[in-house]
Amino acid sequence: MTVPTSITSGRALVDRAMRASAERLDPWTRRVVAYHLGWTDENGEPAAAGGKALRPALALLSARAAGASEETALPGAVAVEFVHAFSLLHDDIMDGDRTRRHRPAAWTVFGPSAAILGGDALMALSENLLLERRTRGAHWAARALTAATQRLIAGQALDIGFEQRDDVALDECLAMAADKTGALLACACSIGAMLAEGPARLVTHLTGFGAEMGLAFQLVDDLLGIWGSPDATGKPVLADLRARKKSLPVVYALNAGRPESRRLAALYAAPGPPSGDALREMARLVEAAGGRDWASAEADRRVAAAGRHLGDSGMDGAVAAEFRDIALFVTSRDH
Amino acid sequence: MTVPTSITSGRALVDRAMRASAERLDPWTRRVVAYHLGWTDENGEPAAAGGKALRPALALLSARAAGASEETALPGAVAVEFVHAFSLLHDDIMDGDRTRRHRPAAWTVFGPSAAILGGDALMALSENLLLERRTRGAHWAARALTAATQRLIAGQALDIGFEQRDDVALDECLAMAADKTGALLACACSIGAMLAEGPARLVTHLTGFGAEMGLAFQLVDDLLGIWGSPDATGKPVLADLRARKKSLPVVYALNAGRPESRRLAALYAAPGPPSGDALREMARLVEAAGGRDWASAEADRRVAAAGRHLGDSGMDGAVAAEFRDIALFVTSRDH
């Protein structure tokens, strides 16, 4: 599936704004941030290894949904991407993940202290980018971004807690994903409309669209974490099972009350790293207990729910079509 | 020297507000925060081990300087203390400090991940406390707090960088202290006046007062880090020299161009942990090169400059006297 032009068209605009904003960081944290964002390599030489900048694209689109220019959304687009980058910098340390977007994670290159401080600096800078504009819309956007950041952090806390529990219910796991993934995507989908001081109804439906799309995105990400190719995910094969992550398809399977559920629970509770055979058996058990089909169908249901928010929002049909294209793209199984 | 009533009188008010705000954290980070703030022990049992809550006291006083009630400042008082707590949580990890206020640092009790996330949650919550009030004063306060947080982070980055350099100039070291210690104290001294929407001139002078007092405070802290008793500092004797910290008296001595400066530089550059004899020699060299006298005199100059800001601010004389008492208290050498 090709990348929708809505994602690529604003990239240069956002990239320029992000680089200009990062100039405000002190040199020590800027170095970490430039590497983490894919602008430089380990030695500070220019590189081009950035992510797909999905959240900024959504932010720009949300200003257009409110009839404003993309530029209106620019501080919001940069701020949500910086919050996203902050969370990845810190999460990689906490989760012990050594690889991010096919490269060594920042904390493995610069050390944990630099990655902690780089994340802190990005969180503070993102707030500053919004608050320095003294409009009502900027205050609204800053409030929404802070609330989303709080949910992101609470979701990460829940996620870490799950790793130490063997009784995680599916509802809890969905609530965790709504916090950890849904909240910031919902903010990205609406922050441009807030900066443009668009109608509350539009902002509400954009937020709803983003929350549903975020859950669909997480479900697909969890499917790829088990059955995705390392080329596509940038992570080793069966990585999530290797780490015994309580991802959504796994938690569904564990709670399905089937013989496969009990066998999977036993493999998840076993000590030491799982063998290759165990990993393959775990993947088979998640599928046999219905985790794969459920996650796939649930993602489709969430995409449909996201689409209804677009329909109810009263926004221009062409902009709604662009939102829909992005939702289908990020929840497609083949990227 | 006894603790001024200005510090103690508002403590119950602030304590209640802090505890109520912390209830909004998810249970996992709340546990870390409650321990770090001295409300609980390692097992979650009630304790009473909090700090002196200097910043909240200054925030309450700054509302009174603007002719408003202490309650007006309350969200600001809680927010600055939460930002302070965030920075200590993260700094202790980065600096490898295992002790904080005579107790094991939070990261040694709950692990680095919990301390990272606890700090993140406090930073986000502190913004939220201000932004949820939609007044002009709250926006002003949130903007000032974010700017102070950015300087705090930049100061920590500079400080870490200093540890890897042997050519730190005194000006750089003063600039670092102004960022790391001065900025948040300056914000604490003015945030109540911002929330009260006081005159810009008052806010400017309160900010100036806090910045000067912050530097004086850091100078005294650095003196205590070398010559303070472990009972008073909660740190081992000669702790800053043991860690070869580039504190202000040390940097003065290193740059004094005297024979003692060269000998001190050699001891700072030597490999391995310094022996007891080396530690005592380092302390003697800092003093002989003039570092102790300079830091002491400079602290007095900063307190005097802080006092001039009070005089120029146009605030009520009784409130100015309370600010002055606090400045003298926190820069006294015997607590």
XYZ file of C-alpha atoms in Angstrom:
670
model
C 0.000 0.000 0.000
C 1.444 3.363 -0.969
C 1.807 6.158 1.551
C -1.105 8.614 1.171
C -0.092 12.041 -0.109
C -1.682 13.533 3.039
C 1.183 12.033 4.988
C 3.950 13.025 2.592
C 2.740 16.449 1.399
C 3.269 18.349 4.644
C 6.446 16.567 5.609
C 8.880 19.247 4.409
C 6.888 21.973 6.174
C 6.877 20.030 9.442
C 10.486 18.965 9.115
C 11.638 22.582 8.781
C 9.571 23.627 11.797
C 10.834 20.715 13.901
C 14.465 21.476 13.101
C 13.986 25.175 13.858
C 12.347 24.310 17.206
C 15.070 21.824 18.141
C 17.620 24.636 17.736
C 16.298 25.939 21.038
C 17.554 22.913 22.924
C 20.933 23.033 24.629
C 23.670 21.398 22.523
C 23.899 18.275 24.688
C 20.235 17.271 24.502
C 19.940 18.534 20.889
C 22.541 15.964 19.827
C 20.471 13.136 21.348
C 17.221 14.467 19.908
C 18.708 14.912 16.401
C 19.866 11.303 16.440
C 16.598 9.991 17.853
C 14.583 11.865 15.224
C 16.776 10.412 12.475
C 18.421 13.689 11.437
C 21.944 12.573 12.318
C 23.895 9.372 12.825
C 25.822 8.344 15.949
C 28.631 10.769 15.051
C 26.382 13.756 14.453
C 26.713 13.472 10.651
C 23.556 14.191 8.637
C 21.340 11.164 8.096
C 17.825 10.521 6.827
C 16.296 7.926 9.076
C 13.156 9.611 10.372
C 9.812 7.972 11.056
C 6.738 8.480 8.918
C 5.659 11.566 10.863
C 2.089 10.337 11.016
C 1.050 12.545 13.930
C 2.192 15.837 12.366
C 0.347 14.933 9.147
C -2.844 14.365 11.135
C -2.341 17.649 12.959
C -2.012 19.609 9.703
C -5.084 17.899 8.305
C -7.090 18.786 11.396
C -6.480 22.490 10.802
C -7.794 22.059 7.260
C -10.835 20.273 8.694
C -11.558 23.526 10.541
C -11.125 25.528 7.344
C -7.736 26.927 8.388
C -4.332 26.724 6.762
C -1.852 23.947 7.537
C 0.450 26.604 9.000
C -2.116 27.221 11.756
C -1.477 23.704 12.997
C 2.306 23.839 12.761
C 3.175 24.376 16.462
C 0.721 21.604 17.320
C 2.181 19.301 14.678
C 5.683 19.790 16.057
C 4.509 19.536 19.674
C 2.714 16.199 19.244
C 5.680 14.733 17.381
C 8.040 15.920 20.136
C 5.798 14.341 22.794
C 5.788 11.136 20.759
C 9.598 11.299 20.534
C 9.884 11.952 24.291
C 7.798 8.869 25.032
C 9.836 6.636 22.719
C 13.131 7.888 24.199
C 11.986 7.050 27.722
C 10.075 3.872 26.856
C 13.102 2.341 25.138
C 15.106 2.760 28.355
C 12.323 1.369 30.545
C 11.563 -1.546 28.240
C 15.262 -2.271 27.578
C 14.600 -2.031 23.806
C 17.942 -1.683 22.046
C 16.594 -1.053 18.533
C 14.369 1.743 17.240
C 13.524 2.193 13.554
C 16.262 -0.229 12.443
C 18.962 1.695 14.359
C 20.446 1.397 17.848
C 18.125 3.098 20.348
C 19.391 6.498 21.531
C 20.068 5.343 25.106
C 22.431 2.623 23.800
C 24.383 5.269 21.849
C 24.469 8.209 24.274
C 23.719 6.473 27.579
C 20.530 6.443 29.675
C 21.181 9.852 31.278
C 21.306 11.611 27.920
C 18.157 9.842 26.762
C 16.283 10.679 29.982
C 17.255 14.331 29.729
C 16.592 14.468 25.975
C 13.064 13.204 26.588
C 12.526 15.685 29.422
C 13.700 18.524 27.193
C 11.326 17.501 24.382
C 8.341 17.344 26.740
C 9.037 20.810 28.110
C 9.752 22.249 24.645
C 6.492 20.894 23.249
C 4.502 22.725 25.927
C 6.482 25.875 25.302
C 5.756 25.804 21.552
C 2.043 26.047 22.285
C 2.078 28.325 25.325
C 4.224 30.995 23.706
C 1.223 31.728 21.457
C -1.212 33.517 23.651
C -4.393 32.712 21.778
C -7.401 30.915 23.163
C -6.754 28.137 20.657
C -3.170 27.673 21.835
C -4.328 27.386 25.447
C -6.903 24.792 24.358
C -4.233 22.888 22.423
C -1.751 22.999 25.301
C -4.382 21.723 27.713
C -5.287 18.866 25.382
C -1.645 17.965 24.771
C -0.875 17.893 28.497
C -3.895 15.677 29.151
C -2.824 13.343 26.329
C 0.722 13.239 27.737
C -0.634 12.313 31.157
C -2.633 9.440 29.629
C 0.397 8.330 27.620
C 2.410 8.102 30.845
C -0.392 6.342 32.731
C -0.664 3.863 29.833
C 3.047 3.111 29.994
C 2.750 2.585 33.766
C -0.121 0.138 33.204
C 1.839 -1.637 30.477
C 4.870 -2.119 32.725
C 2.553 -3.347 35.484
C 1.031 -5.909 33.108
C 4.417 -7.547 32.612
C 4.426 -8.471 36.302
C 0.866 -9.856 36.344
C -0.676 -13.028 34.932
C -4.326 -11.968 35.252
C -4.638 -9.067 32.814
C -8.226 -8.747 31.545
C -8.979 -7.756 27.949
C -10.796 -4.597 29.089
C -7.745 -3.456 31.041
C -5.549 -4.119 28.064
C -7.833 -2.097 25.772
C -7.878 0.740 28.333
C -4.085 0.651 28.442
C -3.839 0.883 24.645
C -6.367 3.717 24.618
C -4.085 5.610 27.024
C -0.718 4.661 25.588
C -1.500 4.902 21.867
C -4.982 6.346 21.458
C -4.695 9.522 23.526
C -1.814 11.140 21.634
C -3.214 10.132 18.221
C -6.569 11.607 19.256
C -4.759 14.804 20.210
C -2.852 14.831 16.898
C -6.128 14.486 14.976
C -7.698 17.472 16.729
C -4.913 19.844 17.767
C -4.947 21.778 14.484
C -8.677 22.353 14.830
C -8.098 23.609 18.378
C -5.355 25.985 17.245
C -7.757 27.183 14.534
C -10.410 27.638 17.249
C -12.792 25.420 15.291
C -16.213 24.326 16.592
C -16.299 22.074 19.672
C -18.331 19.457 17.784
C -15.629 19.136 15.148
C -12.910 18.816 17.798
C -14.932 16.170 19.638
C -15.388 14.047 16.525
C -11.766 14.474 15.435
C -10.727 13.334 18.910
C -13.062 10.356 18.643
C -11.726 9.532 15.181
C -8.158 9.599 16.468
C -8.939 7.501 19.532
C -10.588 4.768 17.438
C -7.827 4.899 14.815
C -5.264 4.706 17.608
C -6.752 1.496 18.930
C -6.921 0.022 15.424
C -3.294 1.035 14.916
C -2.270 -0.658 18.179
C -4.139 -3.849 17.289
C -2.354 -4.006 13.926
C 0.959 -3.171 15.587
C 0.408 -6.026 18.027
C -0.413 -8.401 15.147
C 2.778 -7.323 13.371
C 4.701 -7.776 16.631
C 3.877 -11.476 16.350
C 3.375 -12.184 12.648
C 5.067 -9.191 10.975
C 8.305 -9.566 9.064
C 11.392 -8.081 10.687
C 11.905 -5.983 7.536
C 8.595 -4.245 8.091
C 8.686 -3.893 11.866
C 12.382 -3.189 12.394
C 12.254 -5.660 15.262
C 13.381 -9.324 15.427
C 10.838 -11.963 14.407
C 8.290 -12.859 17.132
C 9.817 -10.053 19.211
C 6.711 -9.420 21.336
C 6.407 -13.098 22.270
C 10.115 -13.305 23.012
C 9.615 -10.448 25.515
C 6.375 -12.165 26.677
C 4.533 -8.902 26.065
C 0.884 -8.851 27.140
C -0.230 -7.455 23.791
C -3.895 -7.367 22.781
C -4.042 -10.622 20.743
C -2.140 -12.430 23.501
C -4.414 -11.126 26.259
C -7.463 -12.094 24.195
C -6.039 -15.607 23.798
C -5.113 -15.899 27.488
C -8.679 -14.972 28.466
C -10.431 -17.146 25.849
C -10.950 -20.028 28.313
C -9.699 -22.649 25.849
C -7.126 -25.428 26.274
C -4.755 -23.305 24.143
C -5.226 -20.430 26.640
C -3.962 -22.581 29.500
C -0.990 -23.866 27.508
C -0.123 -20.277 26.446
C -0.366 -19.108 30.073
C 2.064 -21.852 31.080
C 4.558 -20.781 28.392
C 4.178 -17.128 29.467
C 4.853 -18.105 33.099
C 7.882 -20.315 32.336
C 11.252 -19.015 33.530
C 14.098 -17.978 31.217
C 13.983 -16.820 27.579
C 11.682 -18.932 25.379
C 13.313 -21.273 22.831
C 12.627 -20.988 19.107
C 10.225 -23.916 19.329
C 8.424 -22.338 22.266
C 8.117 -19.047 20.349
C 6.539 -20.754 17.364
C 4.197 -22.691 19.635
C 3.173 -19.473 21.395
C 2.291 -17.841 18.064
C 0.280 -20.928 17.082
C -1.565 -20.929 20.419
C -2.490 -17.230 20.185
C -3.956 -17.949 16.758
C -5.724 -21.182 17.783
C -7.298 -19.444 20.793
C -8.742 -16.823 18.447
C -6.400 -13.936 19.290
C -5.363 -13.279 15.712
C -8.878 -13.262 14.252
C -10.281 -11.205 17.095
C -7.544 -8.544 16.841
C -8.004 -8.342 13.100
C -11.797 -8.019 13.329
C -11.547 -5.566 16.239
C -9.190 -3.380 14.197
C -11.741 -3.339 11.384
C -14.513 -2.423 13.833
C -12.387 0.436 15.191
C -11.661 1.738 11.686
C -15.396 1.661 10.967
C -16.121 3.550 14.202
C -13.446 6.086 13.269
C -15.152 6.557 9.911
C -18.493 7.271 11.603
C -16.860 10.095 13.565
C -15.753 11.632 10.270
C -19.272 11.403 8.922
C -20.758 13.001 12.045
C -18.176 15.792 12.255
C -19.655 17.955 9.530
C -16.251 18.487 7.953
C -15.527 18.982 4.279
C -15.791 15.685 2.364
C -12.399 15.971 0.694
C -10.614 16.428 4.024
C -12.617 13.548 5.527
C -11.474 11.356 2.608
C -7.860 12.198 3.428
C -8.375 11.251 7.073
C -9.987 7.997 5.924
C -7.029 7.217 3.622
C -4.593 7.673 6.504
C -6.674 5.445 8.790
C -6.739 2.699 6.175
C -3.027 3.077 5.524
C -1.863 2.852 9.135
C -4.105 -0.125 9.786
C -3.173 -2.049 6.646
C -1.392 -5.306 7.320
C 1.329 -5.099 4.687
C 3.502 -2.136 5.595
C 18.676 29.557 62.842
C 14.974 28.807 63.241
C 12.759 28.175 60.235
C 10.825 31.364 59.389
C 7.087 31.135 59.984
C 6.571 32.082 56.320
C 7.927 28.660 55.422
C 5.986 26.711 58.019
C 2.664 28.591 58.076
C 1.402 27.535 54.642
C 2.767 24.017 54.818
C -0.502 22.303 55.806
C -2.388 24.135 53.053
C 0.162 23.105 50.421
C 0.468 19.584 51.755
C -3.275 18.999 51.416
C -3.284 20.397 47.886
C -0.268 18.307 46.863
C -1.817 15.106 48.184
C -5.126 15.849 46.476
C -3.305 16.502 43.169
C -1.200 13.356 43.464
C -4.435 11.345 43.688
C -4.773 11.974 39.967
C -1.685 9.937 39.177
C -2.048 6.293 38.228
C -1.384 3.964 41.208
C 2.026 2.842 39.950
C 3.598 6.290 39.604
C 1.692 7.597 42.652
C 3.482 5.027 44.826
C 6.882 6.311 43.649
C 5.876 9.948 44.009
C 4.447 9.411 47.534
C 7.735 7.843 48.612
C 9.876 10.491 46.912
C 7.869 13.301 48.539
C 8.313 11.679 51.955
C 4.657 10.745 52.489
C 5.295 6.991 52.650
C 8.137 4.603 53.343
C 9.431 1.856 51.030
C 6.421 -0.325 51.891
C 3.814 2.334 51.241
C 3.235 2.917 54.968
C 2.689 6.537 56.077
C 5.882 8.437 56.863
C 6.846 12.035 57.509
C 10.078 12.670 55.680
C 9.275 15.568 53.382
C 11.588 18.412 52.432
C 11.211 21.937 53.707
C 8.827 22.906 50.892
C 10.661 26.153 50.299
C 9.318 26.710 46.799
C 5.621 26.393 47.720
C 6.144 28.842 50.606
C 7.674 31.358 48.196
C 4.797 30.848 45.770
C 2.184 31.550 48.454
C 4.078 34.637 49.557
C 4.224 35.936 45.998
C 0.427 35.933 45.783
C 0.317 38.007 48.969
C 2.884 40.369 47.410
C 0.269 41.013 44.733
C -2.400 41.628 47.352
C -4.142 38.298 46.745
C -4.881 35.381 49.040
C -2.486 32.463 49.492
C -5.152 30.215 47.933
C -4.711 32.088 44.650
C -1.177 30.745 44.462
C -2.020 27.184 45.421
C -1.925 25.523 41.973
C 1.360 27.330 41.310
C 2.780 26.269 44.677
C 1.977 22.639 43.968
C 3.180 22.857 40.359
C 6.627 24.279 41.213
C 7.130 21.701 43.948
C 6.141 18.917 41.527
C 8.610 20.228 38.925
C 11.282 20.329 41.632
C 10.400 16.742 42.604
C 10.494 15.642 38.944
C 13.979 17.083 38.547
C 15.308 15.407 41.710
C 13.825 12.047 40.688
C 15.561 12.176 37.310
C 18.779 13.834 38.515
C 19.373 11.150 41.140
C 19.279 8.498 38.406
C 21.572 10.478 36.101
C 24.020 11.389 38.841
C 23.937 7.916 40.405
C 23.030 9.484 43.764
C 21.733 6.733 46.037
C 20.651 8.952 48.943
C 18.091 11.758 49.062
C 17.035 13.527 52.276
C 18.650 10.845 54.464
C 16.722 8.042 52.726
C 17.465 5.723 49.790
C 16.760 7.567 46.522
C 13.504 6.484 44.845
C 15.256 4.816 41.901
C 17.178 2.535 44.266
C 13.893 1.455 45.887
C 11.548 1.130 42.884
C 14.020 0.850 40.015
C 15.050 3.416 37.391
C 11.994 2.820 35.174
C 9.572 3.707 37.951
C 11.601 6.811 38.829
C 11.773 7.934 35.185
C 8.031 7.525 34.738
C 7.252 9.070 38.120
C 9.211 12.170 37.105
C 7.499 12.314 33.720
C 4.097 12.074 35.385
C 4.920 14.907 37.796
C 6.089 17.199 35.002
C 2.898 16.615 32.996
C 0.680 16.947 36.078
C 2.273 20.249 37.066
C 1.395 21.745 33.661
C -2.103 20.383 33.904
C -2.691 21.971 37.320
C -2.115 25.391 35.809
C -3.692 24.907 32.393
C -6.977 23.563 33.732
C -7.617 27.072 35.059
C -8.459 29.106 32.029
C -7.522 32.530 33.350
C -4.956 34.861 31.833
C -2.918 34.505 35.030
C -2.874 30.716 34.778
C -1.628 30.928 31.186
C 1.090 33.350 32.300
C 2.061 31.014 35.144
C 2.104 27.944 32.905
C 4.307 29.734 30.384
C 6.734 30.820 33.104
C 6.839 27.361 34.651
C 7.538 25.704 31.290
C 10.338 28.174 30.586
C 11.820 27.532 34.031
C 11.587 23.777 33.466
C 13.423 24.138 30.169
C 16.217 26.071 31.897
C 16.339 23.505 34.701
C 16.877 20.769 32.115
C 19.459 22.787 30.179
C 21.285 23.436 33.464
C 21.405 19.733 34.277
C 22.738 19.053 30.756
C 25.488 21.649 31.294
C 26.280 20.197 34.716
C 26.680 16.679 33.332
C 28.845 18.082 30.531
C 31.083 19.825 33.091
C 31.951 16.476 34.677
C 33.620 15.462 31.423
C 35.593 18.708 30.966
C 38.625 20.145 32.742
C 38.304 23.725 31.420
C 35.052 24.961 32.960
C 35.110 28.761 33.361
C 33.529 30.491 36.358
C 31.054 32.335 34.125
C 29.836 29.072 32.640
C 29.476 27.605 36.092
C 27.443 30.604 37.278
C 25.254 30.367 34.170
C 24.697 26.678 34.866
C 23.655 27.397 38.461
C 21.341 30.182 37.266
C 19.619 27.631 35.003
C 19.644 24.629 37.292
C 18.780 26.307 40.596
C 17.901 29.937 39.904
C 15.231 29.548 37.238
C 12.773 27.435 39.240
C 13.291 29.474 42.426
C 12.675 32.640 40.390
C 9.480 31.068 39.091
C 8.424 30.032 42.614
C 8.930 33.606 43.837
C 6.705 35.069 41.130
C 4.140 32.418 40.146
C 1.617 33.489 42.781
C 1.781 37.068 41.540
C 1.206 35.795 37.988
C -1.801 33.733 39.060
C -3.095 36.849 40.845
C -2.514 38.813 37.622
C -0.344 41.280 39.506
C 1.560 44.126 37.839
C 4.403 43.196 35.448
C 6.876 45.296 37.441
C 6.160 43.278 40.591
C 6.556 39.989 38.721
C 9.821 41.165 37.188
C 11.310 42.083 40.554
C 10.036 38.917 42.253
C 11.667 36.942 39.448
C 14.886 38.886 39.939
C 14.738 38.339 43.701
C 14.304 34.585 43.211
C 17.102 34.350 40.658
C 19.586 36.106 42.973
C 18.431 34.123 45.980
C 18.737 30.939 43.915
C 22.369 31.660 43.147
C 23.097 32.497 46.780
C 21.385 29.271 47.777
C 23.504 27.271 45.304
C 26.711 28.906 46.542
C 25.857 27.979 50.122
C 24.827 24.488 49.042
C 28.182 24.089 47.311
C 29.998 25.286 50.437
C 28.047 22.771 52.532
C 28.831 20.073 49.938
C 32.486 20.503 50.940
C 32.466 21.788 54.514
C 28.960 20.926 55.716
C 28.378 18.238 58.313
C 26.753 15.032 57.040
C 23.988 15.519 59.631
C 23.003 18.792 58.002
C 23.425 17.845 54.358
C 22.245 14.233 54.471
C 25.242 13.390 52.304
C 28.609 11.818 53.259
C 31.384 14.197 54.340
C 33.234 15.886 51.459
C 30.673 14.265 49.128
C 31.041 16.803 46.311
C 34.832 16.420 46.251
C 34.526 12.647 46.355
C 32.390 12.880 43.198
C 34.838 15.492 41.819
C 31.886 17.821 41.236
C 32.695 21.077 39.453
C 30.866 23.124 42.055
C 31.216 26.909 42.234
C 33.960 27.145 44.925
C 35.928 24.433 43.134
C 35.650 26.120 39.730
C 36.692 29.418 41.295
C 39.742 27.723 42.813
C 40.603 25.897 39.582
C 40.545 29.217 37.690
C 42.419 31.263 40.320
C 45.786 30.807 38.570
C 47.589 29.886 41.795
C 49.872 26.951 42.586
C 46.999 25.459 44.595
C 44.833 25.673 41.445
C 47.264 23.489 39.518
C 47.560 20.947 42.321
C 43.746 20.840 42.656
C 43.412 20.320 38.901
C 45.846 17.406 39.105
C 43.819 15.790 41.895
C 40.600 16.338 39.924
C 42.176 14.691 36.861
C 43.623 11.695 38.732
C 42.035 8.304 37.990
C 40.065 6.266 40.545
C 38.219 7.406 43.660
C 40.184 9.894 45.798
C 41.631 8.651 49.091
C 40.694 10.235 52.418
C 43.995 12.138 52.403
C 43.375 13.377 48.867
C 39.865 14.524 49.843
C 41.168 16.541 52.770
C 43.919 18.019 50.587
C 41.351 18.980 47.931
C 39.243 20.813 50.513
C 42.363 22.620 51.784
C 43.377 23.589 48.235
C 39.923 24.987 47.370
C 40.161 27.139 50.493
C 43.796 28.191 49.931
C 43.019 29.196 46.324
C 40.266 31.464 47.637
C 37.244 29.359 46.613
C 35.676 29.314 50.055
C 35.986 33.049 50.707
C 34.825 33.946 47.228
C 31.750 31.723 47.386
C 30.854 33.083 50.794
C 31.243 36.726 49.712
C 29.456 36.087 46.422
C 26.516 34.561 48.300
C 26.323 37.710 50.424
C 26.431 39.894 47.297
C 23.587 37.856 45.764
C 21.483 38.164 48.915
C 22.051 41.929 48.841
C 21.052 42.080 45.165
C 17.950 40.035 45.981
C 17.088 42.542 48.698
C 17.340 45.436 46.230
C 14.746 43.737 44.033
C 12.394 43.637 47.005
C 12.939 47.356 47.604
C 12.319 48.205 43.943
C 9.224 46.031 43.619
C 6.827 48.369 45.337
C 5.381 45.545 47.435
C 4.009 45.777 50.936
C 6.816 46.107 53.498
C 5.613 43.274 55.722
C 5.561 40.817 52.819
C 9.006 42.036 51.698
C 10.297 41.347 55.208
C 9.028 37.776 54.997
C 10.791 37.280 51.656
C 13.957 38.714 53.214
C 13.712 36.326 56.170
C 13.451 33.356 53.839
C 16.441 34.524 51.795
C 18.541 34.869 54.939
C 17.382 31.512 56.228
C 18.166 29.485 53.110
C 21.557 31.116 52.752
C 22.583 30.722 56.390
C 25.552 28.429 56.912
C 24.346 26.497 59.959
C 21.282 24.557 58.900
